[in-house]
N, CA, C and O atoms as a printed pandas DataFrame, in Angstrom:
     atom_number atom_name residue_name chain_id  residue_number  x_coord  y_coord  z_coord
0              1         N          MET        A               1   -1.835   18.202   12.515
1              2        CA          MET        A               1   -2.831   18.373   11.570
2              3         C          MET        A               1   -3.025   17.880   10.301
3              4         O          MET        A               1   -2.019   17.711    9.613
4              5         N          LEU        A               2   -4.261   17.574    9.779
5              6        CA          LEU        A               2   -4.650   16.625    8.579
6              7         C          LEU        A               2   -4.438   17.636    7.353
7              8         O          LEU        A               2   -5.161   18.627    7.250
8              9         N          TRP        A               3   -3.351   17.338    6.362
9             10        CA          TRP        A               3   -3.526   17.803    5.426
10            11         C          TRP        A               3   -4.073   17.320    3.902
11            12         O          TRP        A               3   -3.361   16.968    2.960
12            13         N          GLY        A               4   -4.844   17.365    3.920
13            14        CA          GLY        A               4   -5.794   16.506    2.651
14            15         C          GLY        A               4   -6.187   15.389    3.126
15            16         O          GLY        A               4   -5.992   15.239    4.332
16            17         N          PRO        A               5   -6.727   14.477    2.516
17            18        CA          PRO        A               5   -7.279   13.326    3.290
18            19         C          PRO        A               5   -6.386   12.107    3.795
19            20         O          PRO        A               5   -6.892   11.089    4.266
20            21         N          SER        A               6   -4.712   12.342    3.626
21            22        CA          SER        A               6   -4.309   11.325    4.710
22            23         C          SER        A               6   -2.879   11.099    5.172
23            24         O          SER        A               6   -2.228   10.167    5.644
24            25         N          MET        A               7   -2.599   12.867    4.688
25            26        CA          MET        A               7   -1.277   13.525    5.298
26            27         C          MET        A               7   -1.302   14.231    6.515
27            28         O          MET        A               7   -2.086   15.170    6.646
28            29         N          VAL        A               8   -0.584   13.914    7.374
29            30        CA          VAL        A               8   -0.212   14.322    8.817
30            31         C          VAL        A               8    0.809   15.022    8.912
31            32         O          VAL        A               8    1.800   14.300    8.799
32            33         N          GLY        A               9    1.126   16.320    9.098
33            34        CA          GLY        A               9    1.803   17.380    9.161
34            35         C          GLY        A               9    1.782   18.269   10.225
35            36         O          GLY        A               9    0.705   18.788   10.519
36            37         N          TYR        A              10    2.853   18.555   10.898
37            38        CA          TYR        A              10    3.347   19.384   12.384
38            39         C          TYR        A              10    3.869   20.389   11.449
39            40         O          TYR        A              10    4.206   20.294   10.269
40            41         N          GLY        A              11    3.846   21.846   12.663
41            42        CA          GLY        A              11    4.095   22.950   12.261
42            43         C          GLY        A              11    4.034   23.427   10.634
43            44         O          GLY        A              11    3.804   22.602    9.749
44            45         N          GLU        A              12    4.275   24.900   10.346
45            46        CA          GLU        A              12    3.868   25.215    8.755
46            47         C          GLU        A              12    4.944   25.937    8.593
47            48         O          GLU        A              12    5.785   26.235    9.442
48            49         N          ALA        A              13    4.885   26.319    7.059
49            50        CA          ALA        A              13    6.047   26.703    6.355
50            51         C          ALA        A              13    5.511   27.359    5.369
51            52         O          ALA        A              13    4.394   27.004    4.995
52            53         N          HIS        A              14    6.215   28.536    4.674
53            54        CA          HIS        A              14    5.786   29.424    3.672
54            55         C          HIS        A              14    6.485   28.936    2.570
55            56         O          HIS        A              14    7.595   28.560    2.945
56            57         N          TYR        A              15    6.304   28.762    1.253
57            58        CA          TYR        A              15    7.545   28.144    0.374
58            59         C          TYR        A              15    6.936   29.296   -0.897
59            60         O          TYR        A              15    5.765   29.605   -1.118
60            61         N          ARG        A              16    7.942   29.672   -1.456
61            62        CA          ARG        A              16    8.147   30.721   -2.762
62            63         C          ARG        A              16    9.208   29.973   -3.524
63            64         O          ARG        A              16   10.306   29.652   -3.068
64            65         N          TYR        A              17    8.740   29.722   -4.781
65            66        CA          TYR        A              17    9.241   29.292   -5.819
66            67         C          TYR        A              17   10.193   30.473   -6.985
67            68         O          TYR        A              17    9.782   31.628   -7.091
68            69         N          ALA        A              18   10.892   30.213   -7.431
69            70        CA          ALA        A              18   11.632   31.624   -8.382
70            71         C          ALA        A              18   10.493   31.802   -9.334
71            72         O          ALA        A              18   10.266   32.992   -9.553
72            73         N          THR        A              19    9.608   30.854  -10.045
73            74        CA          THR        A              19    8.656   31.015  -10.785
74            75         C          THR        A              19    7.857   32.255  -10.277
75            76         O          THR        A              19    7.226   33.034  -10.991
76            77         N          GLY        A              20    8.014   32.313   -8.686
77            78        CA          GLY        A              20    6.676   33.160   -8.232
78            79         C          GLY        A              20    5.912   32.278   -7.687
79            80         O          GLY        A              20    5.223   32.969   -6.937
80            81         N          ARG        A              21    5.521   31.036   -7.544
81            82        CA          ARG        A              21    4.200   30.320   -7.231
82            83         C          ARG        A              21    4.426   30.150   -5.646
83            84         O          ARG        A              21    5.482   29.612   -5.313
84            85         N          GLU        A              22    3.797   30.437   -4.934
85            86        CA          GLU        A              22    3.725   30.386   -3.297
86            87         C          GLU        A              22    2.709   29.641   -2.805
87            88         O          GLU        A              22    1.604   29.588   -3.346
88            89         N          GLY        A              23    3.072   28.926   -1.588
89            90        CA          GLY        A              23    1.831   28.344   -0.777
90            91         C          GLY        A              23    2.445   28.140    0.732
91            92         O          GLY        A              23    3.438   28.687    1.212
92            93         N          ASP        A              24    1.683   27.323    1.249
93            94        CA          ASP        A              24    2.028   27.013    2.748
94            95         C          ASP        A              24    1.950   25.354    2.780
95            96         O          ASP        A              24    1.281   24.954    1.827
96            97         N          THR        A              25    2.317   24.572    3.391
97            98        CA          THR        A              25    2.694   23.201    3.697
98            99         C          THR        A              25    2.843   23.323    5.032
99           100         O          THR        A              25    2.603   24.272    5.778
100          101         N          PHE        A              26    3.508   21.635    5.357
101          102        CA          PHE        A              26    3.912   21.546    6.792
102          103         C          PHE        A              26    5.591   21.480    7.013
103          104         O          PHE        A              26    6.308   21.305    6.028
104          105         N          ARG        A              27    6.069   21.605    8.128
105          106        CA          ARG        A              27    7.429   21.482    8.172
106          107         C          ARG        A              27    7.923   19.811    8.025
107          108         O          ARG        A              27    8.845   19.464    7.287
108          109         N          VAL        A              28    7.297   19.077    8.687
109          110        CA          VAL        A              28    7.495   17.628    8.557
110          111         C          VAL        A              28    6.231   16.760    8.843
111          112         O          VAL        A              28    5.391   17.142    9.657
112          113         N          GLY        A              29    6.103   15.538    8.133
113          114        CA          GLY        A              29    4.977   15.160    8.344
114          115         C          GLY        A              29    5.324   13.539    7.687
115          116         O          GLY        A              29    6.465   13.117    7.498
116          117         N          PHE        A              30    3.775   12.615    7.341
117          118        CA          PHE        A              30    4.098   11.569    7.061
118          119         C          PHE        A              30    2.626   11.153    6.720
119          120         O          PHE        A              30    1.655   11.786    7.133
120          121         N          ALA        A              31    2.541   10.065    5.952
121          122        CA          ALA        A              31    1.140    9.418    5.351
122          123         C          ALA        A              31    1.207    8.036    5.033
123          124         O          ALA        A              31    1.894    7.537    4.142
124          125         N          PRO        A              32    0.271    7.315    6.002
125          126        CA          PRO        A              32    0.175    6.013    6.189
126          127         C          PRO        A              32   -0.441    5.448    4.709
127          128         O          PRO        A              32   -1.649    5.214    4.690
128          129         N          ARG        A              33    0.438    5.192    3.323
129          130        CA          ARG        A              33   -0.218    4.528    2.627
130          131         C          ARG        A              33   -0.241    3.371    2.295
131          132         O          ARG        A              33    0.936    3.056    2.469
132          133         N          LYS        A              34   -0.836    2.340    1.872
133          134        CA          LYS        A              34   -1.187    0.950    1.702
134          135         C          LYS        A              34    0.437    0.373    1.612
135          136         O          LYS        A              34    1.070   -0.304    2.423
136          137         N          ALA        A              35    0.794    0.880    0.405
137          138        CA          ALA        A              35    2.612    0.056    0.409
138          139         C          ALA        A              35    3.229    0.448    0.917
139          140         O          ALA        A              35    3.973   -0.392    1.424
140          141         N          LYS        A              36    3.573    1.922    1.301
141          142        CA          LYS        A              36    4.603    2.062    2.228
142          143         C          LYS        A              36    4.119    3.476    3.131
143          144         O          LYS        A              36    3.093    4.122    2.918
144          145         N          LEU        A              37    5.018    3.720    4.053
145          146        CA          LEU        A              37    5.098    5.028    4.872
146          147         C          LEU        A              37    5.769    5.945    4.240
147          148         O          LEU        A              37    6.987    5.897    4.065
148          149         N          SER        A              38    5.099    6.756    3.891
149          150        CA          SER        A              38    5.634    8.066    3.546
150          151         C          SER        A              38    6.138    9.142    4.067
151          152         O          SER        A              38    5.440   10.154    3.994
152          153         N          LEU        A              39    7.274    9.222    4.632
153          154        CA          LEU        A              39    8.040   10.756    5.281
154          155         C          LEU        A              39    8.145   11.830    4.435
155          156         O          LEU        A              39    8.745   11.930    3.366
156          157         N          TYR        A              40    7.366   12.761    5.160
157          158        CA          TYR        A              40    8.088   14.176    4.352
158          159         C          TYR        A              40    8.798   15.492    5.057
159          160         O          TYR        A              40    8.207   15.978    6.022
160          161         N          GLY        A              41    9.640   15.898    4.761
161          162        CA          GLY        A              41   10.637   17.257    5.230
162          163         C          GLY        A              41   11.733   16.649    5.767
163          164         O          GLY        A              41   12.106   17.144    6.831
164          165         N          LEU        A              42   12.382   15.693    5.338
165          166        CA          LEU        A              42   13.338   15.125    6.139
166          167         C          LEU        A              42   14.656   15.078    5.017
167          168         O          LEU        A              42   15.745   14.958    5.579
168          169         N          GLN        A              43   14.695   15.141    3.820
169          170        CA          GLN        A              43   15.568   15.042    2.841
170          171         C          GLN        A              43   16.420   16.437    2.665
171          172         O          GLN        A              43   17.408   16.373    1.935
172          173         N          ASP        A              44   16.174   17.408    3.145
173          174        CA          ASP        A              44   16.587   18.764    3.363
174          175         C          ASP        A              44   17.168   18.892    4.562
175          176         O          ASP        A              44   17.997   19.801    4.596
176          177         N          ALA        A              45   17.026   18.315    5.522
177          178        CA          ALA        A              45   17.490   18.322    6.937
178          179         C          ALA        A              45   19.143   18.829    6.721
179          180         O          ALA        A              45   19.639   18.297    5.728
180          181         N          PRO        A              46   19.891   19.569    7.316
181          182        CA          PRO        A              46   21.327   19.617    7.347
182          183         C          PRO        A              46   21.902   18.227    7.493
183          184         O          PRO        A              46   22.709   17.752    6.695
184          185         N          ARG        A              47   21.529   17.726    8.351
185          186        CA          ARG        A              47   22.454   16.122    8.666
186          187         C          ARG        A              47   21.792   15.038    7.953
187          188         O          ARG        A              47   21.732   13.897    8.412
188          189         N          TRP        A              48   21.122   15.505    6.446
189          190        CA          TRP        A              48   20.191   14.372    6.086
190          191         C          TRP        A              48   21.342   13.125    5.637
191          192         O          TRP        A              48   20.954   11.957    5.666
192          193         N          GLU        A              49   22.677   13.424    5.249
193          194        CA          GLU        A              49   23.693   12.374    4.709
194          195         C          GLU        A              49   24.479   11.771    5.941
195          196         O          GLU        A              49   25.226   10.813    5.744
196          197         N          GLU        A              50   24.328   12.310    7.219
197          198        CA          GLU        A              50   25.064   11.190    8.010
198          199         C          GLU        A              50   24.025   10.245    8.595
199          200         O          GLU        A              50   24.298    9.067    8.826
200          201         N          LEU        A              51   22.335   11.001    8.928
201          202        CA          LEU        A              51   21.667    9.932    9.880
202          203         C          LEU        A              51   20.480    9.161    8.646
203          204         O          LEU        A              51   19.590    8.412    9.050
204          205         N          SER        A              52   20.628    9.441    7.362
205          206        CA          SER        A              52   20.086    8.693    6.478
206          207         C          SER        A              52   20.737    7.409    6.285
207          208         O          SER        A              52   20.167    6.352    6.013
208          209         N          ALA        A              53   22.510    7.673    6.520
209          210        CA          ALA        A              53   23.059    6.231    6.558
210          211         C          ALA        A              53   22.884    5.371    7.488
211          212         O          ALA        A              53   23.060    4.157    7.377
212          213         N          ARG        A              54   22.420    6.140    8.748
213          214        CA          ARG        A              54   21.859    4.845    9.451
214          215         C          ARG        A              54   20.719    4.446    9.970
215          216         O          ARG        A              54   20.591    3.805   11.013
216          217         N          LEU        A              55   19.547    4.960    8.978
217          218        CA          LEU        A              55   18.449    5.200    9.224
218          219         C          LEU        A              55   17.808    3.543    8.820
219          220         O          LEU        A              55   16.683    3.226    9.207
220          221         N          GLY        A              56   18.557    2.712    8.123
221          222        CA          GLY        A              56   18.259    1.232    7.663
222          223         C          GLY        A              56   17.617    1.532    5.997
223          224         O          GLY        A              56   18.082    2.282    5.138
224          225         N          LYS        A              57   16.334    0.601    5.933
225          226        CA          LYS        A              57   15.934   -0.035    4.612
226          227         C          LYS        A              57   14.691    1.308    4.229
227          228         O          LYS        A              57   13.772    1.628    4.982
228          229         N          PHE        A              58   14.905    1.749    3.260
229          230        CA          PHE        A              58   14.106    3.254    2.684
230          231         C          PHE        A              58   14.398    3.364    1.529
231          232         O          PHE        A              58   15.358    2.737    1.080
232          233         N          THR        A              59   13.705    4.122    0.815
233          234        CA          THR        A              59   13.644    4.562   -0.548
234          235         C          THR        A              59   13.425    5.928   -0.737
235          236         O          THR        A              59   12.538    6.392   -0.021
236          237         N          THR        A              60   14.084    6.845   -1.636
237          238        CA          THR        A              60   13.187    8.145   -1.679
238          239         C          THR        A              60   12.766    8.649   -3.239
239          240         O          THR        A              60   13.237    8.318   -4.327
240          241         N          GLY        A              61   11.805    9.480   -2.929
241          242        CA          GLY        A              61   11.466   10.324   -4.364
242          243         C          GLY        A              61   11.988   11.399   -4.146
243          244         O          GLY        A              61   13.059   11.744   -3.648
244          245         N          ALA        A              62   10.588   12.235   -4.832
245          246        CA          ALA        A              62   11.054   13.885   -5.055
246          247         C          ALA        A              62   11.131   14.223   -3.672
247          248         O          ALA        A              62   12.321   14.330   -3.373
248          249         N          SER        A              63   10.452   14.418   -2.786
249          250        CA          SER        A              63   10.763   14.946   -1.585
250          251         C          SER        A              63    9.903   13.983   -0.361
251          252         O          SER        A              63    9.468   14.404    0.710
252          253         N          CYS        A              64    9.816   12.471   -0.940
253          254        CA          CYS        A              64    9.536   11.756    0.273
254          255         C          CYS        A              64   10.827   10.583    1.000
255          256         O          CYS        A              64   11.972   10.555    0.548
256          257         N          VAL        A              65   10.619   10.181    1.523
257          258        CA          VAL        A              65   11.389    8.928    2.257
258          259         C          VAL        A              65   10.403    8.032    2.477
259          260         O          VAL        A              65    9.570    8.295    3.344
260          261         N          TYR        A              66   10.308    6.704    1.670
261          262        CA          TYR        A              66    9.472    5.766    1.849
262          263         C          TYR        A              66    9.926    4.694    2.439
263          264         O          TYR        A              66   10.901    4.109    1.968
264          265         N          VAL        A              67    9.234    4.213    3.680
265          266        CA          VAL        A              67    9.427    3.242    4.412
266          267         C          VAL        A              67    8.564    1.720    4.433
267          268         O          VAL        A              67    7.531    1.777    5.099
268          269         N          ASN        A              68    8.774    0.760    3.975
269          270        CA          ASN        A              68    7.930   -0.360    3.817
270          271         C          ASN        A              68    7.158   -0.691    5.257
271          272         O          ASN        A              68    5.930   -0.617    5.302
272          273         N          LYS        A              69    7.992   -1.087    6.511
273          274        CA          LYS        A              69    7.442   -0.999    8.033
274          275         C          LYS        A              69    8.507   -0.228    8.732
275          276         O          LYS        A              69    9.613   -0.027    8.233
276          277         N          PRO        A              70    8.074    0.269   10.104
277          278        CA          PRO        A              70    8.985    0.953   10.775
278          279         C          PRO        A              70    9.741   -0.085   11.414
279          280         O          PRO        A              70   10.627    0.402   12.117
280          281         N          GLU        A              71    9.712   -1.479   11.426
281          282        CA          GLU        A              71   10.425   -2.595   12.003
282          283         C          GLU        A              71   12.091   -2.191   10.708
283          284         O          GLU        A              71   13.223   -2.455   11.113
284          285         N          ASP        A              72   11.915   -1.703    9.575
285          286        CA          ASP        A              72   13.226   -1.673    8.896
286          287         C          ASP        A              72   14.003   -0.577    9.036
287          288         O          ASP        A              72   15.087   -0.530    8.454
288          289         N          ILE        A              73   13.523    0.553    9.900
289          290        CA          ILE        A              73   14.057    1.396   10.234
290          291         C          ILE        A              73   14.662    1.538   11.784
291          292         O          ILE        A              73   14.118    1.103   12.799
292          293         N          ASP        A              74   15.957    2.274   11.702
293          294        CA          ASP        A              74   16.526    2.622   12.941
294          295         C          ASP        A              74   15.599    3.577   13.516
295          296         O          ASP        A              74   15.639    4.666   12.942
296          297         N          LEU        A              75   14.649    3.487   14.625
297          298        CA          LEU        A              75   13.662    4.612   15.167
298          299         C          LEU        A              75   14.455    5.607   15.799
299          300         O          LEU        A              75   13.894    6.645   16.151
300          301         N          GLU        A              76   15.719    5.448   16.007
301          302        CA          GLU        A              76   16.519    6.683   17.031
302          303         C          GLU        A              76   16.834    7.449   15.841
303          304         O          GLU        A              76   16.281    8.547   15.786
304          305         N          ALA        A              77   17.684    7.094   14.757
305          306        CA          ALA        A              77   18.008    7.436   13.568
306          307         C          ALA        A              77   17.061    8.551   13.134
307          308         O          ALA        A              77   17.368    9.729   12.953
308          309         N          LEU        A              78   16.047    8.075   13.018
309          310        CA          LEU        A              78   14.679    9.142   12.411
310          311         C          LEU        A              78   14.128   10.046   13.365
311          312         O          LEU        A              78   13.587   11.093   13.012
312          313         N          ALA        A              79   14.235    9.707   14.517
313          314        CA          ALA        A              79   14.013   10.557   15.747
314          315         C          ALA        A              79   14.862   11.639   15.639
315          316         O          ALA        A              79   14.301   12.719   15.821
316          317         N          GLU        A              80   16.299   11.690   15.348
317          318        CA          GLU        A              80   17.291   12.650   15.240
318          319         C          GLU        A              80   17.124   13.227   13.863
319          320         O          GLU        A              80   17.528   14.382   13.728
320          321         N          LEU        A              81   16.683   12.725   12.982
321          322        CA          LEU        A              81   16.663   13.103   11.914
322          323         C          LEU        A              81   15.204   14.169   11.590
323          324         O          LEU        A              81   15.212   15.173   10.879
324          325         N          ILE        A              82   14.007   13.590   12.351
325          326        CA          ILE        A              82   12.910   14.535   12.248
326          327         C          ILE        A              82   13.579   15.956   13.387
327          328         O          ILE        A              82   13.429   17.123   13.023
328          329         N          ALA        A              83   14.033   15.740   14.247
329          330        CA          ALA        A              83   14.580   16.412   15.290
330          331         C          ALA        A              83   15.514   17.892   14.082
331          332         O          ALA        A              83   15.301   19.102   13.998
332          333         N          ASP        A              84   16.301   17.173   13.521
333          334        CA          ASP        A              84   17.166   17.992   12.803
334          335         C          ASP        A              84   16.417   18.771   11.829
335          336         O          ASP        A              84   16.553   19.993   11.780
336          337         N          ALA        A              85   15.787   18.263   11.202
337          338        CA          ALA        A              85   14.707   18.874    9.991
338          339         C          ALA        A              85   13.857   19.896   10.733
339          340         O          ALA        A              85   13.673   21.017   10.260
340          341         N          TRP        A              86   13.301   19.482   11.981
341          342        CA          TRP        A              86   12.617   20.982   12.434
342          343         C          TRP        A              86   13.205   21.937   12.950
343          344         O          TRP        A              86   12.706   23.057   12.850
344          345         N          ALA        A              87   14.409   21.744   13.629
345          346        CA          ALA        A              87   15.408   22.831   14.372
346          347         C          ALA        A              87   15.679   23.529   12.997
347          348         O          ALA        A              87   15.853   24.744   13.094
348          349         N          ALA        A              88   15.757   22.939   11.581
349          350        CA          ALA        A              88   16.467   23.874   10.623
350          351         C          ALA        A              88   15.442   24.547    9.970
351          352         O          ALA        A              88   15.694   25.335    9.058
352          353         N          GLY        A              89   14.207   24.294   10.379
353          354        CA          GLY        A              89   12.853   24.950    9.406
354          355         C          GLY        A              89   12.868   24.671    8.479
355          356         O          GLY        A              89   12.813   25.556    7.626
356          357         N          VAL        A              90   12.963   23.069    8.008
357          358        CA          VAL        A              90   12.647   22.540    6.570
358          359         C          VAL        A              90   11.499   22.593    6.504
359          360         O          VAL        A              90   10.819   22.620    7.529
360          361         N          ALA        A              91   10.896   22.626    5.131
361          362        CA          ALA        A              91    9.886   22.549    4.828
362          363         C          ALA        A              91    9.070   21.128    4.126
363          364         O          ALA        A              91    9.568   20.601    3.131
364          365         N          GLY        A              92    7.985   20.664    4.646
365          366        CA          GLY        A              92    7.566   19.314    4.049
366          367         C          GLY        A              92    7.347   19.594    2.534
367          368         O          GLY        A              92    6.999   18.684    1.782
């Protein structure tokens, strides 16, 4: 499902902050940006530390994992990371 003009998200999750702000978002997703591919919903996965060590060349932001191109990462590790985040119900 498209979330905005360029974000592709899978699943749905409701969030609520301690401030009372709440909303809906996707569980995992991505956005093909001009400079880098943005991946969402992965950093809070239970096995993030273990699987990100195998992932390859990437950087992180507040809630994103940035990849220059798919050839820079281990796609098997990415698949495991997505499955782990999905199973845990982590929201993007």
